[in-house]
Amino acid sequence: MSDLGSEELEEEGENELGEYEGERNEAGERHGHGKARLPNGDTYEGKYEHGKRHGQGTYKFKSGARYIGEYVKNKKHGQGTFIYPDGSRYEGEWADDLRHGHGVYYYVNNDSYTGEWFAHQRHGQGTYFYAETGSKYVGTWVNGQQKGVAELIHLNHRYQGKFLNKNPVGPGKYVFDIGCEQHGEYHLTDVERGEEEEEEETLVTVVPKWKVTKITELALWTPTLPQEQPAVDGPGQGDAPGAEGGGEPAEEVQPLTDVSEGELDSMQPGEEEGDTSREDGEEFRYDSLDQGNVSFEEEEVRQPELLD
């Protein structure tokens, strides 16, 4: 889902003064606390410095949007909250009128993103929560896209691997709550989507295809208390393996079965949906696996669809 909100909303500059009521300095500039009604119908109440919005203030757009936060020389800079006309909301850091730093964006469909921003886009480490499914993407973002090492957490299983252009790629694994891990690899394949009317060119979309390599037990480690040894004088005491650390090393992960030829249908990016403010359907959602008995031989795992 797009987090651009209503970026076409621009605040009036210092040259569009409009009506003003408040403090001024000796040069007659707006300086201190004041209220202004701008020529375009917007209003501002807060701090001024040498004629410019500077410090804490509230800017209300005639469209219904508003910003409550810090300004530096007429630009949103520092901590602030922007409420967009569609009801979405951003709370966090700003720099030079852009979302920049750490912040939380709440979407109109109750999704949310919490993490790092760079120049108005999700960039760095962040978590996207899908309200409809309860799933979470926890990992890295690059220029608004899910890219790099990440974990996709569902209600009864999770996927760990790498993402590229919103798709899982390369080696990864599914960890199931029933007590096993399914290792495999995603391969990107081209799928024809048919021909558009009066166009000869066939549309091709890239779909990730999951291929299972093995299924193993979970790598669990249970601490155990060391057994008390009778005190016996003599050389070499205390050198017994396992005496240090107060526990036993984790057991090796043993494969339960080898499904080298097993192939599971990959997650399919869903059609973009949501409000008109969406940018390019960056998010996706996955349907969780069916509950109950799960067979991993030639089993098709339904992956949740990608969300806006």
CSV table of C-alpha atoms in Angstrom, one decimal:
chain,number,residue,atom,x,y,z
A,1,MET,CA,0.0,0.0,0.0
A,2,SER,CA,1.3,3.4,-0.8
A,3,ASP,CA,2.4,5.6,2.1
A,4,LEU,CA,2.7,8.7,0.0
A,5,GLY,CA,-0.6,10.0,1.3
A,6,SER,CA,-1.4,13.3,-0.3
A,7,GLU,CA,2.0,14.6,-1.2
A,8,GLU,CA,0.5,17.1,-3.6
A,9,LEU,CA,-0.4,19.1,-0.5
A,10,GLU,CA,2.0,22.0,-0.4
A,11,GLU,CA,2.2,24.6,2.3
A,12,GLU,CA,2.3,28.2,1.4
A,13,GLY,CA,5.7,29.9,1.4
A,14,GLU,CA,6.8,32.9,3.4
A,15,ASN,CA,6.0,35.2,0.6
A,16,GLU,CA,2.3,34.4,0.7
A,17,LEU,CA,1.6,36.1,4.0
A,18,GLY,CA,-2.2,36.4,4.1
A,19,GLU,CA,-3.7,37.5,7.4
A,20,TYR,CA,-1.7,37.3,10.6
A,21,GLU,CA,-2.3,37.9,14.3
A,22,GLY,CA,0.6,37.5,16.7
A,23,GLU,CA,4.0,38.6,17.8
A,24,ARG,CA,6.5,40.5,15.7
A,25,ASN,CA,10.1,41.6,16.1
A,26,GLU,CA,11.5,45.1,15.8
A,27,ALA,CA,11.8,44.7,12.0
A,28,GLY,CA,8.1,43.9,11.8
A,29,GLU,CA,8.6,40.3,10.9
A,30,ARG,CA,6.5,37.5,12.3
A,31,HIS,CA,8.5,36.4,15.3
A,32,GLY,CA,7.3,34.4,18.3
A,33,HIS,CA,3.8,32.9,18.6
A,34,GLY,CA,1.1,33.7,16.0
A,35,LYS,CA,-1.9,32.7,13.9
A,36,ALA,CA,-2.1,33.0,10.2
A,37,ARG,CA,-4.7,32.5,7.5
A,38,LEU,CA,-3.0,32.0,4.2
A,39,PRO,CA,-4.4,33.1,0.8
A,40,ASN,CA,-5.0,29.5,-0.3
A,41,GLY,CA,-7.3,28.9,2.7
A,42,ASP,CA,-4.8,27.0,4.8
A,43,THR,CA,-4.1,28.0,8.4
A,44,TYR,CA,-1.1,27.9,10.7
A,45,GLU,CA,-0.8,28.5,14.4
A,46,GLY,CA,2.6,28.2,16.2
A,47,LYS,CA,6.0,29.6,16.4
A,48,TYR,CA,7.7,32.0,14.0
A,49,GLU,CA,11.2,33.2,13.6
A,50,HIS,CA,12.1,36.1,11.3
A,51,GLY,CA,9.0,35.7,9.3
A,52,LYS,CA,9.1,31.9,8.8
A,53,ARG,CA,7.5,29.0,10.6
A,54,HIS,CA,10.1,27.8,13.0
A,55,GLY,CA,9.5,25.7,16.1
A,56,GLN,CA,6.4,23.9,17.2
A,57,GLY,CA,3.2,24.5,15.2
A,58,THR,CA,0.0,23.2,13.6
A,59,TYR,CA,-0.6,23.6,9.9
A,60,LYS,CA,-4.1,22.8,8.7
A,61,PHE,CA,-4.8,22.3,5.0
A,62,LYS,CA,-8.2,23.3,3.6
A,63,SER,CA,-8.5,19.7,2.3
A,64,GLY,CA,-8.7,18.5,5.9
A,65,ALA,CA,-5.1,17.3,6.2
A,66,ARG,CA,-2.9,18.7,9.0
A,67,TYR,CA,0.6,18.6,10.4
A,68,ILE,CA,1.4,18.9,14.1
A,69,GLY,CA,5.1,19.1,14.8
A,70,GLU,CA,8.3,20.9,14.5
A,71,TYR,CA,9.4,23.4,11.7
A,72,VAL,CA,12.7,24.8,10.7
A,73,LYS,CA,12.6,27.7,8.3
A,74,ASN,CA,9.2,26.9,6.9
A,75,LYS,CA,9.9,23.2,6.4
A,76,LYS,CA,8.8,20.2,8.5
A,77,HIS,CA,11.9,19.2,10.4
A,78,GLY,CA,12.2,17.2,13.6
A,79,GLN,CA,9.4,15.2,15.2
A,80,GLY,CA,5.9,15.6,13.8
A,81,THR,CA,2.6,13.9,12.9
A,82,PHE,CA,1.0,14.3,9.5
A,83,ILE,CA,-2.7,13.2,9.1
A,84,TYR,CA,-3.6,12.8,5.4
A,85,PRO,CA,-7.1,13.5,3.9
A,86,ASP,CA,-7.7,9.7,3.4
A,87,GLY,CA,-7.2,9.1,7.2
A,88,SER,CA,-3.8,7.6,7.0
A,89,ARG,CA,-1.2,9.0,9.5
A,90,TYR,CA,2.5,9.3,9.9
A,91,GLU,CA,4.2,9.8,13.3
A,92,GLY,CA,7.9,10.2,13.4
A,93,GLU,CA,10.9,12.1,12.2
A,94,TRP,CA,11.1,14.6,9.4
A,95,ALA,CA,13.9,16.3,7.5
A,96,ASP,CA,13.6,19.1,5.0
A,97,ASP,CA,9.8,18.4,4.5
A,98,LEU,CA,10.3,14.7,4.0
A,99,ARG,CA,9.7,11.6,6.2
A,100,HIS,CA,13.2,10.8,7.2
A,101,GLY,CA,14.6,8.8,10.2
A,102,HIS,CA,12.4,6.6,12.3
A,103,GLY,CA,8.6,6.7,12.1
A,104,VAL,CA,5.3,4.8,12.1
A,105,TYR,CA,2.8,5.0,9.2
A,106,TYR,CA,-0.8,3.9,9.9
A,107,TYR,CA,-2.8,3.0,6.8
A,108,VAL,CA,-6.5,3.3,6.1
A,109,ASN,CA,-6.8,-0.5,5.9
A,110,ASN,CA,-5.3,-0.8,9.4
A,111,ASP,CA,-1.9,-2.0,8.1
A,112,SER,CA,1.1,-0.3,9.7
A,113,TYR,CA,4.8,0.1,9.0
A,114,THR,CA,7.3,0.8,11.8
A,115,GLY,CA,10.9,1.5,11.0
A,116,GLU,CA,13.4,3.6,9.1
A,117,TRP,CA,12.6,6.1,6.4
A,118,PHE,CA,14.9,7.9,3.9
A,119,ALA,CA,13.7,10.7,1.7
A,120,HIS,CA,10.0,9.9,2.1
A,121,GLN,CA,10.3,6.1,1.4
A,122,ARG,CA,10.6,3.1,3.6
A,123,HIS,CA,14.4,2.4,3.6
A,124,GLY,CA,16.5,0.4,6.1
A,125,GLN,CA,15.2,-1.9,8.8
A,126,GLY,CA,11.4,-2.1,9.3
A,127,THR,CA,8.3,-4.1,10.1
A,128,TYR,CA,5.2,-4.1,8.0
A,129,PHE,CA,2.0,-5.5,9.7
A,130,TYR,CA,-0.8,-6.9,7.6
A,131,ALA,CA,-4.0,-6.3,9.5
A,132,GLU,CA,-6.2,-8.7,7.4
A,133,THR,CA,-4.0,-11.8,7.9
A,134,GLY,CA,-2.1,-10.9,11.1
A,135,SER,CA,1.2,-11.5,9.2
A,136,LYS,CA,4.3,-9.5,9.5
A,137,TYR,CA,7.3,-8.7,7.3
A,138,VAL,CA,10.4,-8.1,9.4
A,139,GLY,CA,13.5,-7.2,7.5
A,140,THR,CA,15.2,-4.7,5.2
A,141,TRP,CA,13.7,-2.2,2.7
A,142,VAL,CA,15.4,-0.4,-0.2
A,143,ASN,CA,13.6,2.7,-1.7
A,144,GLY,CA,10.2,1.5,-0.5
A,145,GLN,CA,10.6,-2.1,-1.7
A,146,GLN,CA,11.0,-5.3,0.4
A,147,LYS,CA,14.6,-6.3,-0.4
A,148,GLY,CA,17.3,-8.2,1.4
A,149,VAL,CA,17.3,-10.6,4.4
A,150,ALA,CA,13.9,-10.8,6.1
A,151,GLU,CA,11.4,-13.0,8.0
A,152,LEU,CA,7.8,-13.3,7.0
A,153,ILE,CA,5.8,-14.3,10.1
A,154,HIS,CA,2.4,-15.9,9.8
A,155,LEU,CA,0.0,-17.2,12.4
A,156,ASN,CA,1.2,-20.8,12.4
A,157,HIS,CA,4.5,-20.7,10.4
A,158,ARG,CA,7.2,-18.3,9.2
A,159,TYR,CA,9.5,-18.0,6.2
A,160,GLN,CA,13.1,-16.9,6.5
A,161,GLY,CA,15.1,-15.9,3.4
A,162,LYS,CA,15.9,-13.1,1.0
A,163,PHE,CA,13.6,-10.9,-1.0
A,164,LEU,CA,14.1,-9.0,-4.2
A,165,ASN,CA,11.6,-6.7,-5.9
A,166,LYS,CA,8.9,-7.9,-3.4
A,167,ASN,CA,9.5,-11.6,-4.2
A,168,PRO,CA,11.4,-14.2,-2.2
A,169,VAL,CA,14.5,-15.4,-4.0
A,170,GLY,CA,17.2,-18.0,-3.4
A,171,PRO,CA,17.6,-20.4,-0.5
A,172,GLY,CA,15.3,-20.2,2.5
A,173,LYS,CA,13.2,-22.2,4.9
A,174,TYR,CA,9.7,-22.4,6.3
A,175,VAL,CA,9.5,-23.0,10.1
A,176,PHE,CA,6.2,-24.7,11.1
A,177,ASP,CA,4.7,-24.6,14.6
A,178,ILE,CA,4.0,-28.4,14.3
A,179,GLY,CA,7.7,-28.9,14.9
A,180,CYS,CA,9.6,-29.1,11.6
A,181,GLU,CA,11.5,-27.0,9.1
A,182,GLN,CA,11.1,-27.2,5.4
A,183,HIS,CA,14.2,-26.1,3.5
A,184,GLY,CA,14.2,-25.2,-0.1
A,185,GLU,CA,14.9,-22.5,-2.7
A,186,TYR,CA,12.8,-20.0,-4.7
A,187,HIS,CA,13.4,-19.7,-8.4
A,188,LEU,CA,11.9,-16.9,-10.4
A,189,THR,CA,9.9,-18.1,-13.5
A,190,ASP,CA,8.2,-16.1,-16.2
A,191,VAL,CA,4.5,-16.7,-16.7
A,192,GLU,CA,2.5,-15.4,-19.7
A,193,ARG,CA,-0.6,-13.5,-18.7
A,194,GLY,CA,-2.2,-13.3,-22.1
A,195,GLU,CA,-2.5,-10.6,-24.8
A,196,GLU,CA,-4.0,-7.2,-24.4
A,197,GLU,CA,-6.7,-6.2,-26.9
A,198,GLU,CA,-5.2,-4.8,-30.2
A,199,GLU,CA,-1.7,-5.5,-28.9
A,200,GLU,CA,0.6,-8.2,-30.2
A,201,GLU,CA,3.0,-8.1,-27.2
A,202,THR,CA,2.3,-10.8,-24.6
A,203,LEU,CA,2.4,-9.7,-21.0
A,204,VAL,CA,4.9,-11.6,-18.9
A,205,THR,CA,5.0,-11.6,-15.1
A,206,VAL,CA,7.7,-13.1,-12.8
A,207,VAL,CA,6.5,-15.6,-10.3
A,208,PRO,CA,8.6,-17.2,-7.5
A,209,LYS,CA,8.5,-21.0,-7.6
A,210,TRP,CA,9.3,-22.9,-4.4
A,211,LYS,CA,11.3,-26.2,-4.6
A,212,VAL,CA,11.7,-28.3,-1.5
A,213,THR,CA,15.1,-29.9,-0.8
A,214,LYS,CA,14.6,-31.4,2.7
A,215,ILE,CA,12.5,-31.4,5.8
A,216,THR,CA,14.2,-31.5,9.2
A,217,GLU,CA,13.3,-31.3,12.9
A,218,LEU,CA,13.5,-28.0,14.6
A,219,ALA,CA,16.9,-27.2,16.0
A,220,LEU,CA,15.9,-27.0,19.6
A,221,TRP,CA,18.3,-26.7,22.6
A,222,THR,CA,17.2,-27.6,26.1
A,223,PRO,CA,19.5,-26.7,29.0
A,224,THR,CA,20.2,-29.5,31.5
A,225,LEU,CA,21.6,-29.2,35.0
A,226,PRO,CA,25.1,-30.8,35.5
A,227,GLN,CA,25.2,-33.9,37.6
A,228,GLU,CA,27.0,-33.6,40.9
A,229,GLN,CA,30.3,-35.5,40.9
A,230,PRO,CA,31.7,-37.0,44.1
A,231,ALA,CA,34.7,-35.1,45.4
A,232,VAL,CA,37.7,-37.2,44.5
A,233,ASP,CA,41.2,-35.8,44.8
A,234,GLY,CA,43.5,-36.5,41.8
A,235,PRO,CA,44.7,-35.0,38.6
A,236,GLY,CA,42.5,-34.4,35.7
A,237,GLN,CA,39.3,-33.8,37.7
A,238,GLY,CA,37.0,-31.2,36.2
A,239,ASP,CA,38.2,-31.8,32.7
A,240,ALA,CA,35.3,-34.0,31.8
A,241,PRO,CA,33.5,-32.8,28.6
A,242,GLY,CA,30.3,-30.9,29.2
A,243,ALA,CA,31.3,-29.8,32.7
A,244,GLU,CA,31.7,-26.3,31.6
A,245,GLY,CA,28.7,-24.1,30.7
A,246,GLY,CA,26.2,-26.1,32.7
A,247,GLY,CA,24.5,-27.7,29.7
A,248,GLU,CA,24.8,-30.0,26.8
A,249,PRO,CA,25.4,-28.8,23.2
A,250,ALA,CA,22.4,-28.8,20.8
A,251,GLU,CA,21.8,-31.9,18.9
A,252,GLU,CA,22.5,-31.9,15.2
A,253,VAL,CA,19.5,-31.3,12.9
A,254,GLN,CA,18.6,-34.6,11.4
A,255,PRO,CA,16.6,-34.7,8.2
A,256,LEU,CA,13.2,-36.4,8.5
A,257,THR,CA,12.9,-37.1,4.8
A,258,ASP,CA,14.4,-36.1,1.5
A,259,VAL,CA,11.9,-34.5,-0.9
A,260,SER,CA,14.4,-33.6,-3.6
A,261,GLU,CA,11.7,-33.7,-6.3
A,262,GLY,CA,8.9,-32.1,-4.2
A,263,GLU,CA,7.8,-28.8,-5.6
A,264,LEU,CA,5.4,-26.4,-4.0
A,265,ASP,CA,3.5,-23.7,-5.7
A,266,SER,CA,4.9,-20.3,-4.9
A,267,MET,CA,3.3,-17.3,-3.4
A,268,GLN,CA,1.4,-15.3,-5.9
A,269,PRO,CA,1.4,-11.5,-5.7
A,270,GLY,CA,-2.1,-10.3,-5.3
A,271,GLU,CA,-3.9,-7.7,-7.3
A,272,GLU,CA,-3.4,-4.2,-5.9
A,273,GLU,CA,-6.2,-3.0,-3.7
A,274,GLY,CA,-6.9,-0.2,-1.3
A,275,ASP,CA,-7.5,3.5,-1.4
A,276,THR,CA,-6.7,5.7,-4.3
A,277,SER,CA,-3.6,7.1,-2.5
A,278,ARG,CA,-1.6,3.9,-3.1
A,279,GLU,CA,1.5,4.3,-5.0
A,280,ASP,CA,2.5,1.0,-6.6
A,281,GLY,CA,1.3,-1.8,-4.5
A,282,GLU,CA,4.5,-2.4,-2.6
A,283,GLU,CA,3.1,-4.6,0.1
A,284,PHE,CA,1.7,-8.1,-0.2
A,285,ARG,CA,-0.2,-10.6,2.0
A,286,TYR,CA,0.0,-14.3,2.4
A,287,ASP,CA,-2.8,-16.8,3.2
A,288,SER,CA,-1.7,-19.0,6.1
A,289,LEU,CA,-1.3,-22.8,5.6
A,290,ASP,CA,-4.3,-25.0,6.3
A,291,GLN,CA,-4.4,-26.2,9.9
A,292,GLY,CA,-4.3,-29.9,10.7
A,293,ASN,CA,-2.4,-32.7,9.2
A,294,VAL,CA,0.3,-31.5,6.8
A,295,SER,CA,1.9,-33.9,4.3
A,296,PHE,CA,5.1,-32.5,2.7
A,297,GLU,CA,5.2,-35.0,-0.2
A,298,GLU,CA,4.0,-33.3,-3.3
A,299,GLU,CA,2.0,-31.0,-1.0
A,300,GLU,CA,1.0,-27.5,-2.3
A,301,VAL,CA,1.5,-24.8,0.2
A,302,ARG,CA,-0.7,-21.8,-0.3
A,303,GLN,CA,1.4,-18.7,0.3
A,304,PRO,CA,-0.4,-15.5,1.3
A,305,GLU,CA,-0.9,-13.1,-1.6
A,306,LEU,CA,1.1,-9.9,-1.8
A,307,LEU,CA,-0.7,-6.9,-0.4
A,308,ASP,CA,-0.6,-3.2,-1.3
